[in-house]
Coordinates of C-alpha atoms in Angstrom, one line a residue:
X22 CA 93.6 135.0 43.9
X23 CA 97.4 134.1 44.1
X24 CA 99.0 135.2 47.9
X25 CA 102.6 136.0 46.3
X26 CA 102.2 139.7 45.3
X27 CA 103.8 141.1 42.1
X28 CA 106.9 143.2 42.4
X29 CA 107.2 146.1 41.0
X30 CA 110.2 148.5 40.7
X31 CA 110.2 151.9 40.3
X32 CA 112.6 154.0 38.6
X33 CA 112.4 157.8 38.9
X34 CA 109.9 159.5 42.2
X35 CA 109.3 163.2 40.8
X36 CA 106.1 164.2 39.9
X37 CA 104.8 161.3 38.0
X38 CA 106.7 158.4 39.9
X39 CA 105.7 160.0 43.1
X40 CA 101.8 159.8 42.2
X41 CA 102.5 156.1 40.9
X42 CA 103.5 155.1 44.4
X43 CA 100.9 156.9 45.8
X44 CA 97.7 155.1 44.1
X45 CA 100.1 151.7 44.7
X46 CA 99.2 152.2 48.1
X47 CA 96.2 153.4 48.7
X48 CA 94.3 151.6 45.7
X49 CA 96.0 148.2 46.7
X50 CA 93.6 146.3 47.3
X51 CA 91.6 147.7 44.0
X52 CA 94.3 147.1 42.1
X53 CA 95.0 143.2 43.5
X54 CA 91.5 141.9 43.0
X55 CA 91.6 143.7 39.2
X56 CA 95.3 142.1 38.8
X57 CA 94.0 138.6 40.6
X58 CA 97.5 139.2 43.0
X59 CA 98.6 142.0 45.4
X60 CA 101.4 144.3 43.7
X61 CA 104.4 145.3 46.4
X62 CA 106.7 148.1 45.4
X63 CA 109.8 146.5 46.6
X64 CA 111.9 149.3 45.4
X65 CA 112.4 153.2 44.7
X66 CA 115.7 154.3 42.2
X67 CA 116.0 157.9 42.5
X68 CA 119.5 160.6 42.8
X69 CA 118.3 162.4 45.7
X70 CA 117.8 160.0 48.5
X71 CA 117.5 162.6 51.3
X72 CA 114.5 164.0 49.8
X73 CA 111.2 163.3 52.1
X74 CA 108.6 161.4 49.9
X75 CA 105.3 161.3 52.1
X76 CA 103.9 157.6 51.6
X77 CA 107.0 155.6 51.0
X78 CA 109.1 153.5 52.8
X79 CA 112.3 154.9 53.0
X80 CA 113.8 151.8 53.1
X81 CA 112.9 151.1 49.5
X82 CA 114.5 154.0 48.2
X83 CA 118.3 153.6 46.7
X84 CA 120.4 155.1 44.0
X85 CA 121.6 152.4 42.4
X86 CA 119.2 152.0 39.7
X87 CA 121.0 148.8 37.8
X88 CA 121.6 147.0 40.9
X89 CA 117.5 147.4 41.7
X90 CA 116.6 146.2 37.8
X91 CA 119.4 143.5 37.9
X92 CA 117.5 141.6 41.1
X93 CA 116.0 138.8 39.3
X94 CA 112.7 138.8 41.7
X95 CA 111.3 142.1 40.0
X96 CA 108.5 141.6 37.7
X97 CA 107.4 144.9 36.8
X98 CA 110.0 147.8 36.1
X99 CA 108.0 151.1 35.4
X100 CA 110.5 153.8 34.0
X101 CA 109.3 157.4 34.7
X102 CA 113.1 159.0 34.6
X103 CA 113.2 160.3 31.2
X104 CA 115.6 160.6 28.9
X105 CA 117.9 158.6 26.7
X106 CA 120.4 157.3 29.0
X107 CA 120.8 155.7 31.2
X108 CA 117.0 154.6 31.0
X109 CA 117.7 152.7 27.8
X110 CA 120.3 150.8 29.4
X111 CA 117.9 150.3 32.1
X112 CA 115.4 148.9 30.4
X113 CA 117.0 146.7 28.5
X114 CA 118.4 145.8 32.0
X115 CA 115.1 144.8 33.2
X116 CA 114.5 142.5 30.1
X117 CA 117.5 140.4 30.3
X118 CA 116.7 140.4 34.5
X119 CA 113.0 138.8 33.6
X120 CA 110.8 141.9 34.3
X121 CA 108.7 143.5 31.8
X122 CA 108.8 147.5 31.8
X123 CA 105.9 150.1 31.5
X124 CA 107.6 153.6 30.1
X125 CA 106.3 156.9 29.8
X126 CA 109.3 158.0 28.0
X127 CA 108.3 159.4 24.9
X128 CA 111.6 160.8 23.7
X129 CA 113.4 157.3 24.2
X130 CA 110.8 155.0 22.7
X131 CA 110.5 158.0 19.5
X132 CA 114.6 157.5 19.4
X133 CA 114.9 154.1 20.1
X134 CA 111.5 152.0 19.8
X135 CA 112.6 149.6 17.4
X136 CA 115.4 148.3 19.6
X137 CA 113.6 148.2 22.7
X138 CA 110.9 146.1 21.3
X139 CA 113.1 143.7 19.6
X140 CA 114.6 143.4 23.0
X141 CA 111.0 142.8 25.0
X142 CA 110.7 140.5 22.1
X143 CA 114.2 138.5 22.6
X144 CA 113.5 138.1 26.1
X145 CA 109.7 137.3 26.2
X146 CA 109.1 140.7 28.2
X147 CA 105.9 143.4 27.6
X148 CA 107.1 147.0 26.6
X149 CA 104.0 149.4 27.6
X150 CA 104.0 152.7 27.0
X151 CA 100.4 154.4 27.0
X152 CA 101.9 157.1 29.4
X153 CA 104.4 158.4 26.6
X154 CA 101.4 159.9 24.5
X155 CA 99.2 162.5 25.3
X156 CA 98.8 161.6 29.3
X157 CA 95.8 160.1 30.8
X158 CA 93.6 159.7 27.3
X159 CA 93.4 156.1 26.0
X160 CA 95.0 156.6 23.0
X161 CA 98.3 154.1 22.5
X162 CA 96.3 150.6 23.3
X163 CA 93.6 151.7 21.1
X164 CA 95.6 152.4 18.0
X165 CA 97.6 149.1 18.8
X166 CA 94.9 146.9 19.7
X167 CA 91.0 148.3 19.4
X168 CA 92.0 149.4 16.0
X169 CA 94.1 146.6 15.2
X170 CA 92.0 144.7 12.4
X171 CA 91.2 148.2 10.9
X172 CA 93.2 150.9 8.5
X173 CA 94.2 154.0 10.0
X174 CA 94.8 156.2 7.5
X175 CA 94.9 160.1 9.4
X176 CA 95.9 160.7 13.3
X177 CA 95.5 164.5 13.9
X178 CA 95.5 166.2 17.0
X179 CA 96.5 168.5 19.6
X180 CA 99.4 166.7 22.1
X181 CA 101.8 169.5 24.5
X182 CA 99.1 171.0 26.7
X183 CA 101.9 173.6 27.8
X184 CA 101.7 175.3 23.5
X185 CA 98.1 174.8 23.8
X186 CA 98.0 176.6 27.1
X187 CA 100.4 179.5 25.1
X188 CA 98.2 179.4 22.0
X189 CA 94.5 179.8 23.7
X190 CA 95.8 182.9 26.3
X191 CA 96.9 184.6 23.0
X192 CA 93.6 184.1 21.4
X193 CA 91.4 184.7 24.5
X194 CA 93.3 187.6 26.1
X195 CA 95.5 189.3 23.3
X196 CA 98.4 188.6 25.0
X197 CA 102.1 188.0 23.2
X198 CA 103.7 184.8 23.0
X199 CA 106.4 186.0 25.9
X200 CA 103.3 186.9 28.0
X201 CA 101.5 183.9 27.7
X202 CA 104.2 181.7 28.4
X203 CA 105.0 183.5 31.4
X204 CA 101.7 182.5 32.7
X205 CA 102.4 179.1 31.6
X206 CA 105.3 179.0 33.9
X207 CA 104.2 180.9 36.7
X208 CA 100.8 177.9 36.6
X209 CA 103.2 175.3 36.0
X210 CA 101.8 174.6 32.8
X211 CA 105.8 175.3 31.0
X212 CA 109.2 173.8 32.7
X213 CA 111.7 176.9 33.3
X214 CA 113.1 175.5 30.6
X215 CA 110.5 175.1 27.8
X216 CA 112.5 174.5 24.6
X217 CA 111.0 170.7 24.2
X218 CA 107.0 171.9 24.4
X219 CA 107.5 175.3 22.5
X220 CA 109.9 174.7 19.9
X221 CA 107.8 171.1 19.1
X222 CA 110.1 168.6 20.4
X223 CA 108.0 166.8 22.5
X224 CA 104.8 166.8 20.0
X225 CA 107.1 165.6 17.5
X226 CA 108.3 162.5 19.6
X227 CA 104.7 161.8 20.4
X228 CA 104.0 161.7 16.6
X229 CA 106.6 159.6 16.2
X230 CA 105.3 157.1 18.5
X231 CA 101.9 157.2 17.0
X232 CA 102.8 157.3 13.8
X233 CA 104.4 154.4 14.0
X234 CA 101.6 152.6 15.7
X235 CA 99.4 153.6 13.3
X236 CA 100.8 152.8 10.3
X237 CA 102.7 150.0 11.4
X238 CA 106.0 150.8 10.4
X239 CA 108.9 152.3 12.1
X240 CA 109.0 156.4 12.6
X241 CA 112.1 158.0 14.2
X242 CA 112.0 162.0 16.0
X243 CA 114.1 162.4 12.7
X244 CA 111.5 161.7 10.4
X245 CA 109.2 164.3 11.5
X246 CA 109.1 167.5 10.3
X247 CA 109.1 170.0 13.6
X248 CA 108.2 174.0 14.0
X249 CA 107.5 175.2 17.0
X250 CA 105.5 178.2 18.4
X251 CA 108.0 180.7 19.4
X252 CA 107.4 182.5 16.2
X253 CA 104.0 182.7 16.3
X254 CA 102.9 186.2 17.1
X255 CA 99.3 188.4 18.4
X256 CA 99.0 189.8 14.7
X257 CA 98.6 186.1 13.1
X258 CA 96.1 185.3 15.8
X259 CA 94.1 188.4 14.8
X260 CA 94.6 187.5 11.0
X261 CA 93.4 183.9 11.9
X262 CA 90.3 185.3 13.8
X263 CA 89.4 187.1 10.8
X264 CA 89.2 184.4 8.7
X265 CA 86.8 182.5 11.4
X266 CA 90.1 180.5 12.6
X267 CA 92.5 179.7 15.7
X268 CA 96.4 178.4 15.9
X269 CA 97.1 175.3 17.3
X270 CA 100.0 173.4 17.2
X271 CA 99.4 169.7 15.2
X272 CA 100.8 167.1 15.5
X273 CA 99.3 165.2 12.0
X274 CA 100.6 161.9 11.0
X275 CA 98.7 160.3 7.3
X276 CA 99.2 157.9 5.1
X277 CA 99.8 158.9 1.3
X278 CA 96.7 158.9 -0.6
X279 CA 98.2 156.0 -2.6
X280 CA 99.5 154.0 0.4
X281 CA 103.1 154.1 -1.0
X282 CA 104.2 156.4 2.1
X283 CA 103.5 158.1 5.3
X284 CA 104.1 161.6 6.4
X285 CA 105.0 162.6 10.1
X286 CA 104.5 166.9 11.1
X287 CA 104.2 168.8 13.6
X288 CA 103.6 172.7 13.7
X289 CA 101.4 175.7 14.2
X290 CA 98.8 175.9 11.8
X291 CA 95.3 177.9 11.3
X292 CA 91.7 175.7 11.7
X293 CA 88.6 176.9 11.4
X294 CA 86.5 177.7 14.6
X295 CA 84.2 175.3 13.3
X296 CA 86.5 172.3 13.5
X297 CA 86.2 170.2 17.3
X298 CA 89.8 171.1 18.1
X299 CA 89.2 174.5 18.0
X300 CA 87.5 174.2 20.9
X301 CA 90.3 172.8 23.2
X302 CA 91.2 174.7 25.8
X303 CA 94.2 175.5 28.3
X304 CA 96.7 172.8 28.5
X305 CA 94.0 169.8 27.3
X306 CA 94.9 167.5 24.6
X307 CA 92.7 166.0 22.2
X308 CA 93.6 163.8 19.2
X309 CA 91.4 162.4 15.9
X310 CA 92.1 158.9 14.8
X311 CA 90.3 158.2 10.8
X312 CA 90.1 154.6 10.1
X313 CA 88.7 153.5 6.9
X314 CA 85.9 150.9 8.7
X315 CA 85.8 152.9 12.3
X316 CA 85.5 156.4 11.0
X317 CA 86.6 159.1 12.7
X318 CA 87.1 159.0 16.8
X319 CA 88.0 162.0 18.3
X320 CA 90.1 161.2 22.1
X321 CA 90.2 164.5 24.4
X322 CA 91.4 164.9 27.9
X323 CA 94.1 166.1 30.4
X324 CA 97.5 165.2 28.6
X325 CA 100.1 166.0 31.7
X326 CA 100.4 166.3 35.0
X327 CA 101.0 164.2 37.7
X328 CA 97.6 162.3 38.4
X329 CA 96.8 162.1 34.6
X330 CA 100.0 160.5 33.4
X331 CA 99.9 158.3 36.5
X332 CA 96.9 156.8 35.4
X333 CA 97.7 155.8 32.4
X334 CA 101.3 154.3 34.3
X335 CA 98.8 152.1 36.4
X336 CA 96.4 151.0 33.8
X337 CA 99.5 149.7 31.7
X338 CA 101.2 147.9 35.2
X339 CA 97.8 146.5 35.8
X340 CA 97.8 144.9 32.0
X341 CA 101.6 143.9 32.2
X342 CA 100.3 142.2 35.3
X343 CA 97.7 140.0 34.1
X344 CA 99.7 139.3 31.4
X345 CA 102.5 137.7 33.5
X346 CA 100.0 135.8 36.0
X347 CA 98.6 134.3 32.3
X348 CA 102.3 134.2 31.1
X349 CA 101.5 135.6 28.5
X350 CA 102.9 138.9 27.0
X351 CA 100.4 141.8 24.7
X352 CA 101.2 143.0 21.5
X353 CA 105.0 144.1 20.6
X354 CA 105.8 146.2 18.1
X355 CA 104.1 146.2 14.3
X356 CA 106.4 147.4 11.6
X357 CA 105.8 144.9 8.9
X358 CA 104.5 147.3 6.0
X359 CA 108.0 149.2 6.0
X360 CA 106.5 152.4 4.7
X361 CA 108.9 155.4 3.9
X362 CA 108.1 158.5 5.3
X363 CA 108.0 161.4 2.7
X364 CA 109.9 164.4 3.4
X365 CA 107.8 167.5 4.1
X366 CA 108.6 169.5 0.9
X367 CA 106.0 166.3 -0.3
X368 CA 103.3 166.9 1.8
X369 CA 100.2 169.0 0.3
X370 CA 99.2 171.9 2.5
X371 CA 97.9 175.1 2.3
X372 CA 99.4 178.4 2.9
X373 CA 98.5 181.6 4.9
X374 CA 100.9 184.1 4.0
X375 CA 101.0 187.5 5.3
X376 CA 102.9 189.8 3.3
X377 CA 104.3 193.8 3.7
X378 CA 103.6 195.6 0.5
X379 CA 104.3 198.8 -1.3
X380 CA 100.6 200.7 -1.8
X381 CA 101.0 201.0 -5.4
X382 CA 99.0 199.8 -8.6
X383 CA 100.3 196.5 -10.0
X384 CA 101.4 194.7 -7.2
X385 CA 98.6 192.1 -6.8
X386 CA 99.6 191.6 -10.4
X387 CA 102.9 190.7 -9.3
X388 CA 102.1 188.8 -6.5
X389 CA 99.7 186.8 -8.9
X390 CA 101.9 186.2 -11.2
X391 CA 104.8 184.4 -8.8
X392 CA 102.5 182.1 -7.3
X393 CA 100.9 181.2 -10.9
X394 CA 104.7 180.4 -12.3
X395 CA 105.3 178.4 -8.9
X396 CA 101.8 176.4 -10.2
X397 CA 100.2 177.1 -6.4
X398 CA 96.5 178.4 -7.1
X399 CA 95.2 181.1 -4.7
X400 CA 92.1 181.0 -2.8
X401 CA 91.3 184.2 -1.5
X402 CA 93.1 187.5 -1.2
X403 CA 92.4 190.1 1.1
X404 CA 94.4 193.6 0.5
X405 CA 94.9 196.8 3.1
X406 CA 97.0 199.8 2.0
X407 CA 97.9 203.2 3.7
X408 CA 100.6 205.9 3.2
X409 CA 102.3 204.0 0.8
X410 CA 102.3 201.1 2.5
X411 CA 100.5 198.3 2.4
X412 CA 99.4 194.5 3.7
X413 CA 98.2 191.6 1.2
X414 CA 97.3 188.1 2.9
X415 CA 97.0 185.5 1.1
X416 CA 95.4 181.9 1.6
X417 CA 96.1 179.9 -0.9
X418 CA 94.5 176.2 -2.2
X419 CA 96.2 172.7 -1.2
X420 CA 99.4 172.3 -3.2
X421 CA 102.9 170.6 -2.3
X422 CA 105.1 172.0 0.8
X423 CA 108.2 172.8 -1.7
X424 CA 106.2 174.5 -4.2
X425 CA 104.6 177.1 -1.8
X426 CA 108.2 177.3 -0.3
X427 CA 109.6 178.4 -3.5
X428 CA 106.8 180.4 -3.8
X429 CA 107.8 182.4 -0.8
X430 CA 111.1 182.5 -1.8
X431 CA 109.9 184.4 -4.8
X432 CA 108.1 186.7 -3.1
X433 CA 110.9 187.8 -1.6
X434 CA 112.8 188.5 -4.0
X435 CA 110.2 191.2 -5.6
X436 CA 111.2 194.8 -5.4
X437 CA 107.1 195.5 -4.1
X438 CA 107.0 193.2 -1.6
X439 CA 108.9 194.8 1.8
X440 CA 108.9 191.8 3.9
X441 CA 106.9 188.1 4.8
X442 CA 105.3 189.2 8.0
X443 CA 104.3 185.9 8.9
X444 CA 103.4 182.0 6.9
X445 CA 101.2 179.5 8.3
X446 CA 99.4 176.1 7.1
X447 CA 95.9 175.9 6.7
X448 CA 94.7 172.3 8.0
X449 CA 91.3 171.2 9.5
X450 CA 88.6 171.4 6.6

């Protein structure tokens, strides 16, 4: 085993950097004889220095990030700050400085990927970023090397444990969406600001990532179409538990039938209680990964906090380790099929629509007839009617987004039909 230990850098100490430095310590000499060196955190970057941080040397902490990445002894740089900027500069920082950088941040490497690996790249570096996606679960390295020599054509799954957390208290208790968050928050499942979780931002970036990886070609945040949860009420719970189904928000990522395309997605949408992601609970994550010679491999676990995405931190550090005692670096980015990603109104889905009706003869006729001209074939139709008024919910078969757009859009425009009440995609069969 080499003497000289490995020196890391760490840039951000919250709840995730904090738990980094933590297993650094204690699990040293673990994590030496696995590396085949010692590992030394030889420094801290963080904005509030007079915070007490249990564990560490106060002597490594400073807040002058650049000036710690700029060293030219560090060989590690693991990023946990978040953000666009300045952690890109940062990064790219590192690079140029001779240290390769292990991420968890999803939103800059969804933004900015391609750029950041054609700077590892440049510079000989490693860019690891297991932590970015779905927390402890092995998921990135898989995709980018288990599965390497195989086709992925589908990743589906379940990736913000904080809507999942919303979701299953809605279904399990009966509670509102506003309810259910609050629960969230007061567990600490949901930020006090909760915008990137509930309205999809952070699935989408993690799509984007995986996406990407999967297909080999470069995905942006842009690319992929987002909805959040925030509209998702108790009465399209109920309607979903009546047709043996729960809401979950998907993140779904799948190359076009013809392999011309991709398509990148994330929103709520109805599965059947049959289906394994049904069954994930509380703020867990679980993804499916369909390869044409693997099958299908389902990946489930805790996908935040601060021990879970620490793990995956470390098990990245201790492979960006290796790699620079064997100077060598691991696999950089894989873009070379180029695929476009296809717009949403492309994508072939399936509707549950939920409509407010006048309790009169002729409607279904009416209702019928707009979603035959839009050429979207129906499924099933269920009908309730009292005191003049009335509900119709329709599920219909798979057909493209933009048609069963326009076929809401007609809807509403029929003097029978009082109001959509609530739409939803089908997915999971």
């Amino acid at each position: 085993m080499r003497t000289r230990p490995l020196k890391v850098a760490l840039l951000g100490c919250g709840v995730v950097g904090s738990e980094v430095a933590r297993i650094m310590t204690t699990h040293a000499d673990d994590l030496a004889a696995r590396i085949g060196a010692p590992v030394e955190l030889a420094g801290v970057a963080v904005r509030r220095p007079s915070k007490v941080r249990e564990g560490i040397d106060h002597a490594l902490i400073t807040t002058d990030a650049t000036a710690l990445v700029e060293r030219g002894d560090i060989d590690v740089v693991v990023e946990v700050i978040g953000g666009i900027e300045p952690a890109r500069t940062l990064i790219t920082t590192a690079f140029e400085n001779g240290a390769s950088v292990v991420s968890a941040n999803k939103a800059l490497l969804a933004e900015d990927g391609a750029a950041l690996h054609a700077a590892a790249e440049k510079y000989g570096r490693d860019l690891y970023y297991e932590a970015a996606v779905a927390g402890a679960i092995p998921l990135v390295r898989p995709l980018r090397e288990s599965l390497a020599g195989d086709k992925v054509n589908r990743v589906l799954g379940i990736v913000n444990g904080t809507t999942n957390f919303i979701l299953d208290k809605m279904d399990t208790s009966g509670a509102g969406y506003s309810e259910a968050l609050d629960e969230a928050t007061a567990l600490g499942y949901a930020e006090a600001d909760p915008t990137a979780d509930v309205e999809g931002f952070d699935a989408a970036a993690k799509a984007a990532i995986l996406a990407g990886i999967a297909f080999h070609t470069r995905v942006k945040i842009g690319d992929v179409h987002r909805e959040g949860i925030t509209e998702v009420t108790a009465a399209d719970i109920a309607s979903a538990r009546r047709m043996g189904c729960t809401v979950k928000l998907l993140a779904i990522c799948e190359r076009a039938a013809d392999g011309a395309s991709v398509t990148a997605r994330v929103h709520p949408a109805m599965i059947p209680l049959s289906h394994p992601l049904a069954s994930v609970r509380e703020a867990y994550n679980a993804v499916f990964v369909e390869a044409e010679a693997a099958g299908q491999l389902m990946f489930y676990g805790p996908g935040a906090g601060g021990s879970p995405t620490a793990s995956a931190v470390l098990g990245d550090l201790v492979a960006v380790c290796r790699n620079k005692l064997g100077e060598a670096t691991g696999p950089g980015e894989s873009a070379y099929t180029r695929l476009p990603v296809s717009p949403m109104g492309e994508v072939v889905t399936r509707y549950h629509i939920s409509l407010d009706v006048a309790d009169k003869p002729g409607v279904l006729a009416q209702v019928a007839t707009v979603f035959a001209e839009q050429g979207v074939s129906i499924d099933t139709v269920r009908q309730q009617g009292k005191d003049g008024e009335a509900s119709l919910v329709v599920v219909t078969h798979r057909a493209p987004d933009a048609a069963l757009s326009g076929t809401v859009e007609a809807l509403r425009k029929l003097d029978t039909v009082r109001g959509v009440a609530s739409i939803m995609r089908v997915e999971g069969e």
